[in-house]
């Protein structure tokens, strides 16, 4: 059984927050005092209650929580975000968040440079959904009346967003690697009426990367808008050890029209931090509006002039800016090493699964997500066993996920399995935490025990 130590939550860095607060306060020392009296005993009571309530959570921060897309914010992001809370800037307008707006512009430019853009238009927002909504809103304005298409493995947000924007949406099948089926798309494009293609760079379920070079060739011919949903996979452009197809896609990412990358997924940020980028800054004209309430202080760009959301946490920009200062977005740097290590963790787990006859694997992971099914007589039996292993592992403090995937993703005939349904409920692990590489053996040990217990009927 895994021993859980009492010091699982890092607390030492809180000292740094107090020091930084003093530096911040000294910038306002000429103002008269305003500090309100606090009822510390009442607050302590409430906070203790909050802490009790928060215990009713999975340990999202822990490497044994290896099922979902969950990566704890870097301590510097957490502290910088908290520090900004004492000011609570609003990045809607320079009037509400002067310093944090500049930090947002800097941090977003760094993400743009990471994908190869020296000029761009872009900003932070609440997450991947909002960022994709803005990209599809712009796409719809530029291709009115035309359809948006994405693969069946694209995030469900694209069909929902298209509904909100009243754009027609069509989804396309995938190949057995979970990538958009380019020949099927090519046939459909010839019929006309497609204005936007969404390429997913790192699908949510398996981390698959749509074949960008082929999609760019089709854009050349049909003139649609190409949007990259790299909410999950975007940062992997910095990784060293991608397979050849994935590297080819990343090397041409700068050619798409818009990109979404979520700092709150692989960018070590607290939730509430997505990022949308446009290659052509001229799309800013589509946002044009006038406000009688804000925008008094400067002729410089207020971020609210180029975003659909109004009030936004300046603190999110501060956290991201601080993280980039500590861990610049460069190949070979510490941040990039973290991505290499996540990939190494996924490949190590995949290697163990592949050589174990109790399991059937899908294709090799393109990023750091691994999916596998238990070997069984039929796909339906495998699905049921996967559910039981999932629960058994959870009882042993290993938190995996279940994903329903097309049976074609798995080579069932080679495993002697009968296809009695179209999808299979398989096990899934997202190895995105910095130290996951070190935890693969422990993850495997618990998975092995949990599987043994299920298969022996214990
Ligand atoms: C590829 C992809 N796009 C979009 C989203 C939606 O992002 P969010 O949950 O930040 O709104 C996700 C979420 O997992 C995703 O994986």
PDB file of C-alpha atoms in Angstrom, residues 191-431:
ATOM      1  CA  UNK A 191     -18.298  19.965 -52.472  1.00  0.00           C
ATOM      2  CA  UNK A 192     -17.759  23.492 -51.096  1.00  0.00           C
ATOM      3  CA  UNK A 193     -19.255  25.441 -48.184  1.00  0.00           C
ATOM      4  CA  UNK A 194     -16.490  24.878 -45.618  1.00  0.00           C
ATOM      5  CA  UNK A 195     -15.120  28.103 -44.174  1.00  0.00           C
ATOM      6  CA  UNK A 196     -13.075  26.871 -41.211  1.00  0.00           C
ATOM      7  CA  UNK A 197     -11.151  23.713 -40.360  1.00  0.00           C
ATOM      8  CA  UNK A 198     -10.139  23.084 -36.759  1.00  0.00           C
ATOM      9  CA  UNK A 199      -6.885  21.124 -36.419  1.00  0.00           C
ATOM     10  CA  UNK A 200      -6.448  19.656 -32.953  1.00  0.00           C
ATOM     11  CA  UNK A 201      -2.855  19.684 -31.794  1.00  0.00           C
ATOM     12  CA  UNK A 202      -3.156  17.254 -28.908  1.00  0.00           C
ATOM     13  CA  UNK A 203      -6.636  15.743 -28.616  1.00  0.00           C
ATOM     14  CA  UNK A 204      -8.182  15.626 -25.183  1.00  0.00           C
ATOM     15  CA  UNK A 205      -8.609  11.849 -25.041  1.00  0.00           C
ATOM     16  CA  UNK A 206      -5.304  10.597 -26.456  1.00  0.00           C
ATOM     17  CA  UNK A 207      -3.081  13.590 -27.288  1.00  0.00           C
ATOM     18  CA  UNK A 208      -3.269  12.878 -31.043  1.00  0.00           C
ATOM     19  CA  UNK A 209      -2.000  15.537 -33.431  1.00  0.00           C
ATOM     20  CA  UNK A 210      -3.931  16.249 -36.617  1.00  0.00           C
ATOM     21  CA  UNK A 211      -1.743  16.140 -39.772  1.00  0.00           C
ATOM     22  CA  UNK A 212      -1.057  19.843 -40.169  1.00  0.00           C
ATOM     23  CA  UNK A 213       1.133  19.719 -43.318  1.00  0.00           C
ATOM     24  CA  UNK A 214      -1.668  17.937 -45.229  1.00  0.00           C
ATOM     25  CA  UNK A 215      -4.264  20.378 -43.884  1.00  0.00           C
ATOM     26  CA  UNK A 216      -2.113  23.327 -44.940  1.00  0.00           C
ATOM     27  CA  UNK A 217      -1.888  21.853 -48.439  1.00  0.00           C
ATOM     28  CA  UNK A 218      -5.698  21.600 -48.542  1.00  0.00           C
ATOM     29  CA  UNK A 219      -6.020  25.212 -47.356  1.00  0.00           C
ATOM     30  CA  UNK A 220      -3.795  26.249 -50.255  1.00  0.00           C
ATOM     31  CA  UNK A 221      -6.302  24.661 -52.608  1.00  0.00           C
ATOM     32  CA  UNK A 222      -9.616  25.537 -50.939  1.00  0.00           C
ATOM     33  CA  UNK A 223      -8.874  28.782 -49.084  1.00  0.00           C
ATOM     34  CA  UNK A 224     -10.564  27.917 -45.756  1.00  0.00           C
ATOM     35  CA  UNK A 225      -9.473  29.363 -42.438  1.00  0.00           C
ATOM     36  CA  UNK A 226      -7.276  26.998 -40.426  1.00  0.00           C
ATOM     37  CA  UNK A 227      -7.583  27.185 -36.656  1.00  0.00           C
ATOM     38  CA  UNK A 228      -5.300  25.143 -34.375  1.00  0.00           C
ATOM     39  CA  UNK A 229      -6.798  24.040 -31.093  1.00  0.00           C
ATOM     40  CA  UNK A 230      -3.506  23.482 -29.291  1.00  0.00           C
ATOM     41  CA  UNK A 231      -5.122  24.089 -25.885  1.00  0.00           C
ATOM     42  CA  UNK A 232      -3.487  20.937 -24.575  1.00  0.00           C
ATOM     43  CA  UNK A 233      -0.570  20.285 -26.904  1.00  0.00           C
ATOM     44  CA  UNK A 234       0.703  23.773 -27.813  1.00  0.00           C
ATOM     45  CA  UNK A 235       3.657  23.906 -25.444  1.00  0.00           C
ATOM     46  CA  UNK A 236       5.022  20.607 -26.800  1.00  0.00           C
ATOM     47  CA  UNK A 237       6.505  22.558 -29.682  1.00  0.00           C
ATOM     48  CA  UNK A 238       9.398  23.007 -27.211  1.00  0.00           C
ATOM     49  CA  UNK A 239       9.842  19.260 -26.660  1.00  0.00           C
ATOM     50  CA  UNK A 240      12.892  17.475 -28.066  1.00  0.00           C
ATOM     51  CA  UNK A 241      11.760  13.931 -28.542  1.00  0.00           C
ATOM     52  CA  UNK A 242       8.559  14.079 -30.577  1.00  0.00           C
ATOM     53  CA  UNK A 243       7.905  11.458 -33.254  1.00  0.00           C
ATOM     54  CA  UNK A 244       8.572  12.638 -36.824  1.00  0.00           C
ATOM     55  CA  UNK A 245       4.915  13.343 -37.769  1.00  0.00           C
ATOM     56  CA  UNK A 246       4.296  15.351 -34.628  1.00  0.00           C
ATOM     57  CA  UNK A 247       7.474  17.386 -35.152  1.00  0.00           C
ATOM     58  CA  UNK A 248       6.418  18.145 -38.722  1.00  0.00           C
ATOM     59  CA  UNK A 249       3.076  19.468 -37.467  1.00  0.00           C
ATOM     60  CA  UNK A 250       4.713  21.696 -34.829  1.00  0.00           C
ATOM     61  CA  UNK A 251       7.260  23.000 -37.304  1.00  0.00           C
ATOM     62  CA  UNK A 252       4.415  24.388 -39.408  1.00  0.00           C
ATOM     63  CA  UNK A 253       2.181  25.635 -36.594  1.00  0.00           C
ATOM     64  CA  UNK A 254       3.119  29.237 -37.401  1.00  0.00           C
ATOM     65  CA  UNK A 255       1.290  28.914 -40.740  1.00  0.00           C
ATOM     66  CA  UNK A 256      -2.223  28.529 -39.280  1.00  0.00           C
ATOM     67  CA  UNK A 257      -4.558  31.528 -38.937  1.00  0.00           C
ATOM     68  CA  UNK A 258      -5.288  31.263 -35.231  1.00  0.00           C
ATOM     69  CA  UNK A 259      -4.068  29.197 -32.296  1.00  0.00           C
ATOM     70  CA  UNK A 260      -5.375  28.435 -28.825  1.00  0.00           C
ATOM     71  CA  UNK A 261      -2.894  27.414 -26.127  1.00  0.00           C
ATOM     72  CA  UNK A 262      -3.958  26.997 -22.498  1.00  0.00           C
ATOM     73  CA  UNK A 263      -1.449  28.104 -19.874  1.00  0.00           C
ATOM     74  CA  UNK A 264      -3.765  26.510 -17.292  1.00  0.00           C
ATOM     75  CA  UNK A 265      -3.142  23.080 -18.843  1.00  0.00           C
ATOM     76  CA  UNK A 266       0.577  22.594 -19.550  1.00  0.00           C
ATOM     77  CA  UNK A 267       1.732  26.142 -18.724  1.00  0.00           C
ATOM     78  CA  UNK A 268       1.844  25.687 -14.920  1.00  0.00           C
ATOM     79  CA  UNK A 269      -0.918  28.254 -14.242  1.00  0.00           C
ATOM     80  CA  UNK A 270      -3.911  28.254 -11.905  1.00  0.00           C
ATOM     81  CA  UNK A 271      -7.258  27.779 -13.641  1.00  0.00           C
ATOM     82  CA  UNK A 272      -8.636  30.759 -15.469  1.00  0.00           C
ATOM     83  CA  UNK A 273      -5.821  31.130 -17.996  1.00  0.00           C
ATOM     84  CA  UNK A 274      -6.377  30.396 -21.691  1.00  0.00           C
ATOM     85  CA  UNK A 275      -4.755  32.200 -24.603  1.00  0.00           C
ATOM     86  CA  UNK A 276      -5.949  32.959 -28.131  1.00  0.00           C
ATOM     87  CA  UNK A 277      -3.576  34.170 -30.833  1.00  0.00           C
ATOM     88  CA  UNK A 278      -4.244  35.432 -34.361  1.00  0.00           C
ATOM     89  CA  UNK A 279      -1.534  35.522 -37.025  1.00  0.00           C
ATOM     90  CA  UNK A 280      -2.950  38.623 -38.686  1.00  0.00           C
ATOM     91  CA  UNK A 281      -3.292  41.523 -36.206  1.00  0.00           C
ATOM     92  CA  UNK A 282      -5.772  43.145 -38.608  1.00  0.00           C
ATOM     93  CA  UNK A 283      -8.545  40.868 -37.266  1.00  0.00           C
ATOM     94  CA  UNK A 284      -8.578  43.317 -34.360  1.00  0.00           C
ATOM     95  CA  UNK A 285     -10.945  45.455 -36.445  1.00  0.00           C
ATOM     96  CA  UNK A 286     -13.686  42.857 -35.873  1.00  0.00           C
ATOM     97  CA  UNK A 287     -13.641  43.606 -32.149  1.00  0.00           C
ATOM     98  CA  UNK A 288     -14.031  47.318 -32.694  1.00  0.00           C
ATOM     99  CA  UNK A 289     -16.412  48.976 -30.264  1.00  0.00           C
ATOM    100  CA  UNK A 290     -16.574  52.108 -28.192  1.00  0.00           C
ATOM    101  CA  UNK A 291     -17.225  52.246 -24.487  1.00  0.00           C
ATOM    102  CA  UNK A 292     -18.584  55.229 -22.618  1.00  0.00           C
ATOM    103  CA  UNK A 293     -17.428  53.695 -19.316  1.00  0.00           C
ATOM    104  CA  UNK A 294     -13.751  52.906 -19.677  1.00  0.00           C
ATOM    105  CA  UNK A 295     -10.628  53.598 -21.722  1.00  0.00           C
ATOM    106  CA  UNK A 296      -9.875  57.061 -20.370  1.00  0.00           C
ATOM    107  CA  UNK A 297      -6.279  56.813 -19.375  1.00  0.00           C
ATOM    108  CA  UNK A 298      -4.230  56.188 -22.466  1.00  0.00           C
ATOM    109  CA  UNK A 299      -4.076  56.000 -26.222  1.00  0.00           C
ATOM    110  CA  UNK A 300      -2.317  52.650 -25.858  1.00  0.00           C
ATOM    111  CA  UNK A 301      -4.191  49.393 -26.458  1.00  0.00           C
ATOM    112  CA  UNK A 302      -6.608  48.428 -23.694  1.00  0.00           C
ATOM    113  CA  UNK A 303      -6.944  44.635 -23.761  1.00  0.00           C
ATOM    114  CA  UNK A 304     -10.728  44.955 -23.540  1.00  0.00           C
ATOM    115  CA  UNK A 305     -10.626  46.441 -27.033  1.00  0.00           C
ATOM    116  CA  UNK A 306      -9.474  43.100 -28.448  1.00  0.00           C
ATOM    117  CA  UNK A 307     -11.291  40.582 -26.267  1.00  0.00           C
ATOM    118  CA  UNK A 308     -14.906  39.498 -25.933  1.00  0.00           C
ATOM    119  CA  UNK A 309     -14.728  39.167 -22.160  1.00  0.00           C
ATOM    120  CA  UNK A 310     -14.773  42.432 -20.210  1.00  0.00           C
ATOM    121  CA  UNK A 311     -13.495  42.125 -16.638  1.00  0.00           C
ATOM    122  CA  UNK A 312     -10.630  39.631 -16.420  1.00  0.00           C
ATOM    123  CA  UNK A 313      -8.195  38.766 -13.639  1.00  0.00           C
ATOM    124  CA  UNK A 314      -4.976  40.723 -14.057  1.00  0.00           C
ATOM    125  CA  UNK A 315      -3.646  38.224 -11.515  1.00  0.00           C
ATOM    126  CA  UNK A 316      -3.718  35.495 -14.203  1.00  0.00           C
ATOM    127  CA  UNK A 317      -1.350  37.587 -16.343  1.00  0.00           C
ATOM    128  CA  UNK A 318       0.883  38.263 -13.345  1.00  0.00           C
ATOM    129  CA  UNK A 319       1.149  34.525 -12.562  1.00  0.00           C
ATOM    130  CA  UNK A 320       1.989  33.717 -16.177  1.00  0.00           C
ATOM    131  CA  UNK A 321       4.511  36.534 -16.517  1.00  0.00           C
ATOM    132  CA  UNK A 322       6.293  35.416 -13.341  1.00  0.00           C
ATOM    133  CA  UNK A 323       6.409  31.829 -14.580  1.00  0.00           C
ATOM    134  CA  UNK A 324       7.959  32.897 -17.889  1.00  0.00           C
ATOM    135  CA  UNK A 325      10.583  34.919 -15.977  1.00  0.00           C
ATOM    136  CA  UNK A 326      11.563  31.862 -13.973  1.00  0.00           C
ATOM    137  CA  UNK A 327      11.114  29.301 -16.727  1.00  0.00           C
ATOM    138  CA  UNK A 328      11.476  30.934 -20.160  1.00  0.00           C
ATOM    139  CA  UNK A 329       9.684  29.273 -23.067  1.00  0.00           C
ATOM    140  CA  UNK A 330      12.803  28.074 -24.862  1.00  0.00           C
ATOM    141  CA  UNK A 331      13.843  24.716 -26.244  1.00  0.00           C
ATOM    142  CA  UNK A 332      16.309  22.998 -23.953  1.00  0.00           C
ATOM    143  CA  UNK A 333      15.251  25.148 -20.965  1.00  0.00           C
ATOM    144  CA  UNK A 334      13.878  23.864 -17.673  1.00  0.00           C
ATOM    145  CA  UNK A 335      10.260  24.306 -18.757  1.00  0.00           C
ATOM    146  CA  UNK A 336      10.910  22.331 -21.965  1.00  0.00           C
ATOM    147  CA  UNK A 337      12.706  19.627 -19.950  1.00  0.00           C
ATOM    148  CA  UNK A 338       9.504  19.206 -17.956  1.00  0.00           C
ATOM    149  CA  UNK A 339       7.632  18.444 -21.181  1.00  0.00           C
ATOM    150  CA  UNK A 340      10.348  15.993 -22.273  1.00  0.00           C
ATOM    151  CA  UNK A 341      10.042  14.297 -18.940  1.00  0.00           C
ATOM    152  CA  UNK A 342       6.233  13.987 -19.256  1.00  0.00           C
ATOM    153  CA  UNK A 343       6.689  12.383 -22.649  1.00  0.00           C
ATOM    154  CA  UNK A 344       9.341  10.059 -21.281  1.00  0.00           C
ATOM    155  CA  UNK A 345       6.912   9.050 -18.515  1.00  0.00           C
ATOM    156  CA  UNK A 346       4.204   8.267 -21.075  1.00  0.00           C
ATOM    157  CA  UNK A 347       6.587   6.248 -23.250  1.00  0.00           C
ATOM    158  CA  UNK A 348       7.833   4.320 -20.210  1.00  0.00           C
ATOM    159  CA  UNK A 349       4.280   3.424 -19.143  1.00  0.00           C
ATOM    160  CA  UNK A 350       3.377   2.535 -22.732  1.00  0.00           C
ATOM    161  CA  UNK A 351       6.419   0.221 -22.971  1.00  0.00           C
ATOM    162  CA  UNK A 352       5.336  -1.634 -19.820  1.00  0.00           C
ATOM    163  CA  UNK A 353       1.743  -1.980 -21.054  1.00  0.00           C
ATOM    164  CA  UNK A 354       2.794  -3.217 -24.486  1.00  0.00           C
ATOM    165  CA  UNK A 355       4.747  -6.147 -23.133  1.00  0.00           C
ATOM    166  CA  UNK A 356       2.051  -7.218 -20.666  1.00  0.00           C
ATOM    167  CA  UNK A 357      -0.409  -9.687 -22.164  1.00  0.00           C
ATOM    168  CA  UNK A 358      -3.178  -8.562 -19.803  1.00  0.00           C
ATOM    169  CA  UNK A 359      -3.440  -5.329 -21.793  1.00  0.00           C
ATOM    170  CA  UNK A 360      -4.019  -4.109 -25.338  1.00  0.00           C
ATOM    171  CA  UNK A 361      -2.515  -0.734 -26.187  1.00  0.00           C
ATOM    172  CA  UNK A 362      -3.553   1.854 -28.766  1.00  0.00           C
ATOM    173  CA  UNK A 363      -0.917   3.634 -30.876  1.00  0.00           C
ATOM    174  CA  UNK A 364       2.192   4.989 -29.168  1.00  0.00           C
ATOM    175  CA  UNK A 365       1.483   8.268 -27.364  1.00  0.00           C
ATOM    176  CA  UNK A 366       2.206  11.372 -29.430  1.00  0.00           C
ATOM    177  CA  UNK A 367       2.415  13.547 -26.294  1.00  0.00           C
ATOM    178  CA  UNK A 368       2.069  12.377 -22.681  1.00  0.00           C
ATOM    179  CA  UNK A 369      -1.322  10.617 -22.677  1.00  0.00           C
ATOM    180  CA  UNK A 370      -1.547   6.807 -22.677  1.00  0.00           C
ATOM    181  CA  UNK A 371      -4.683   4.717 -23.285  1.00  0.00           C
ATOM    182  CA  UNK A 372      -5.028   0.962 -22.925  1.00  0.00           C
ATOM    183  CA  UNK A 373      -7.703  -1.693 -22.626  1.00  0.00           C
ATOM    184  CA  UNK A 374      -7.699  -4.950 -20.702  1.00  0.00           C
ATOM    185  CA  UNK A 375      -7.356  -8.014 -22.924  1.00  0.00           C
ATOM    186  CA  UNK A 376     -10.674  -9.915 -22.873  1.00  0.00           C
ATOM    187  CA  UNK A 377     -12.878 -12.097 -25.060  1.00  0.00           C
ATOM    188  CA  UNK A 378     -14.980  -9.177 -26.311  1.00  0.00           C
ATOM    189  CA  UNK A 379     -14.787  -5.378 -26.380  1.00  0.00           C
ATOM    190  CA  UNK A 380     -17.732  -5.242 -23.962  1.00  0.00           C
ATOM    191  CA  UNK A 381     -15.925  -7.499 -21.457  1.00  0.00           C
ATOM    192  CA  UNK A 382     -12.805  -5.335 -21.727  1.00  0.00           C
ATOM    193  CA  UNK A 383     -14.890  -2.245 -21.005  1.00  0.00           C
ATOM    194  CA  UNK A 384     -16.366  -3.810 -17.918  1.00  0.00           C
ATOM    195  CA  UNK A 385     -12.963  -4.982 -16.636  1.00  0.00           C
ATOM    196  CA  UNK A 386     -11.499  -1.498 -17.278  1.00  0.00           C
ATOM    197  CA  UNK A 387     -14.198  -0.026 -15.044  1.00  0.00           C
ATOM    198  CA  UNK A 388     -13.317  -2.487 -12.282  1.00  0.00           C
ATOM    199  CA  UNK A 389      -9.558  -1.839 -12.559  1.00  0.00           C
ATOM    200  CA  UNK A 390     -10.276   1.891 -12.435  1.00  0.00           C
ATOM    201  CA  UNK A 391     -12.169   1.486  -9.136  1.00  0.00           C
ATOM    202  CA  UNK A 392      -9.690  -0.995  -7.684  1.00  0.00           C
ATOM    203  CA  UNK A 393      -6.777   1.382  -8.499  1.00  0.00           C
ATOM    204  CA  UNK A 394      -8.612   4.285  -6.898  1.00  0.00           C
ATOM    205  CA  UNK A 395      -8.974   2.235  -3.725  1.00  0.00           C
ATOM    206  CA  UNK A 396      -5.170   1.972  -3.753  1.00  0.00           C
ATOM    207  CA  UNK A 397      -4.631   5.730  -4.260  1.00  0.00           C
ATOM    208  CA  UNK A 398      -3.956   5.546  -7.991  1.00  0.00           C
ATOM    209  CA  UNK A 399      -6.383   7.817  -9.806  1.00  0.00           C
ATOM    210  CA  UNK A 400      -6.732   6.892 -13.484  1.00  0.00           C
ATOM    211  CA  UNK A 401      -9.425   7.920 -15.977  1.00  0.00           C
ATOM    212  CA  UNK A 402     -11.805   6.017 -18.231  1.00  0.00           C
ATOM    213  CA  UNK A 403     -12.198   7.044 -21.880  1.00  0.00           C
ATOM    214  CA  UNK A 404     -14.705   5.756 -24.433  1.00  0.00           C
ATOM    215  CA  UNK A 405     -12.824   5.366 -27.707  1.00  0.00           C
ATOM    216  CA  UNK A 406     -13.596   3.844 -31.123  1.00  0.00           C
ATOM    217  CA  UNK A 407     -12.634   0.133 -31.163  1.00  0.00           C
ATOM    218  CA  UNK A 408     -10.501   0.826 -34.265  1.00  0.00           C
ATOM    219  CA  UNK A 409      -7.949   2.535 -32.008  1.00  0.00           C
ATOM    220  CA  UNK A 410      -7.031  -0.924 -30.694  1.00  0.00           C
ATOM    221  CA  UNK A 411      -5.817  -3.894 -32.698  1.00  0.00           C
ATOM    222  CA  UNK A 412      -8.541  -6.249 -31.431  1.00  0.00           C
ATOM    223  CA  UNK A 413      -7.947  -9.040 -33.985  1.00  0.00           C
ATOM    224  CA  UNK A 414      -4.262  -9.258 -32.994  1.00  0.00           C
ATOM    225  CA  UNK A 415      -5.366  -9.559 -29.361  1.00  0.00           C
ATOM    226  CA  UNK A 416      -7.910 -12.246 -30.259  1.00  0.00           C
ATOM    227  CA  UNK A 417     -10.804 -10.024 -29.154  1.00  0.00           C
ATOM    228  CA  UNK A 418     -14.267  -9.871 -30.676  1.00  0.00           C
ATOM    229  CA  UNK A 419     -15.649  -6.496 -31.704  1.00  0.00           C
ATOM    230  CA  UNK A 420     -19.167  -6.643 -30.243  1.00  0.00           C
ATOM    231  CA  UNK A 421     -19.529  -2.856 -29.921  1.00  0.00           C
ATOM    232  CA  UNK A 422     -18.222   0.270 -31.640  1.00  0.00           C
ATOM    233  CA  UNK A 423     -16.518   1.870 -28.682  1.00  0.00           C
ATOM    234  CA  UNK A 424     -14.441   0.513 -25.880  1.00  0.00           C
ATOM    235  CA  UNK A 425     -14.192   1.931 -22.387  1.00  0.00           C
ATOM    236  CA  UNK A 426     -10.459   1.933 -21.790  1.00  0.00           C
ATOM    237  CA  UNK A 427      -8.106   3.196 -19.126  1.00  0.00           C
ATOM    238  CA  UNK A 428      -6.332   6.488 -19.633  1.00  0.00           C
ATOM    239  CA  UNK A 429      -3.430   8.184 -17.928  1.00  0.00           C
ATOM    240  CA  UNK A 430      -2.253  11.763 -18.424  1.00  0.00           C
ATOM    241  CA  UNK A 431       1.349  11.980 -17.222  1.00  0.00           C
TER     242      UNK A 431
END
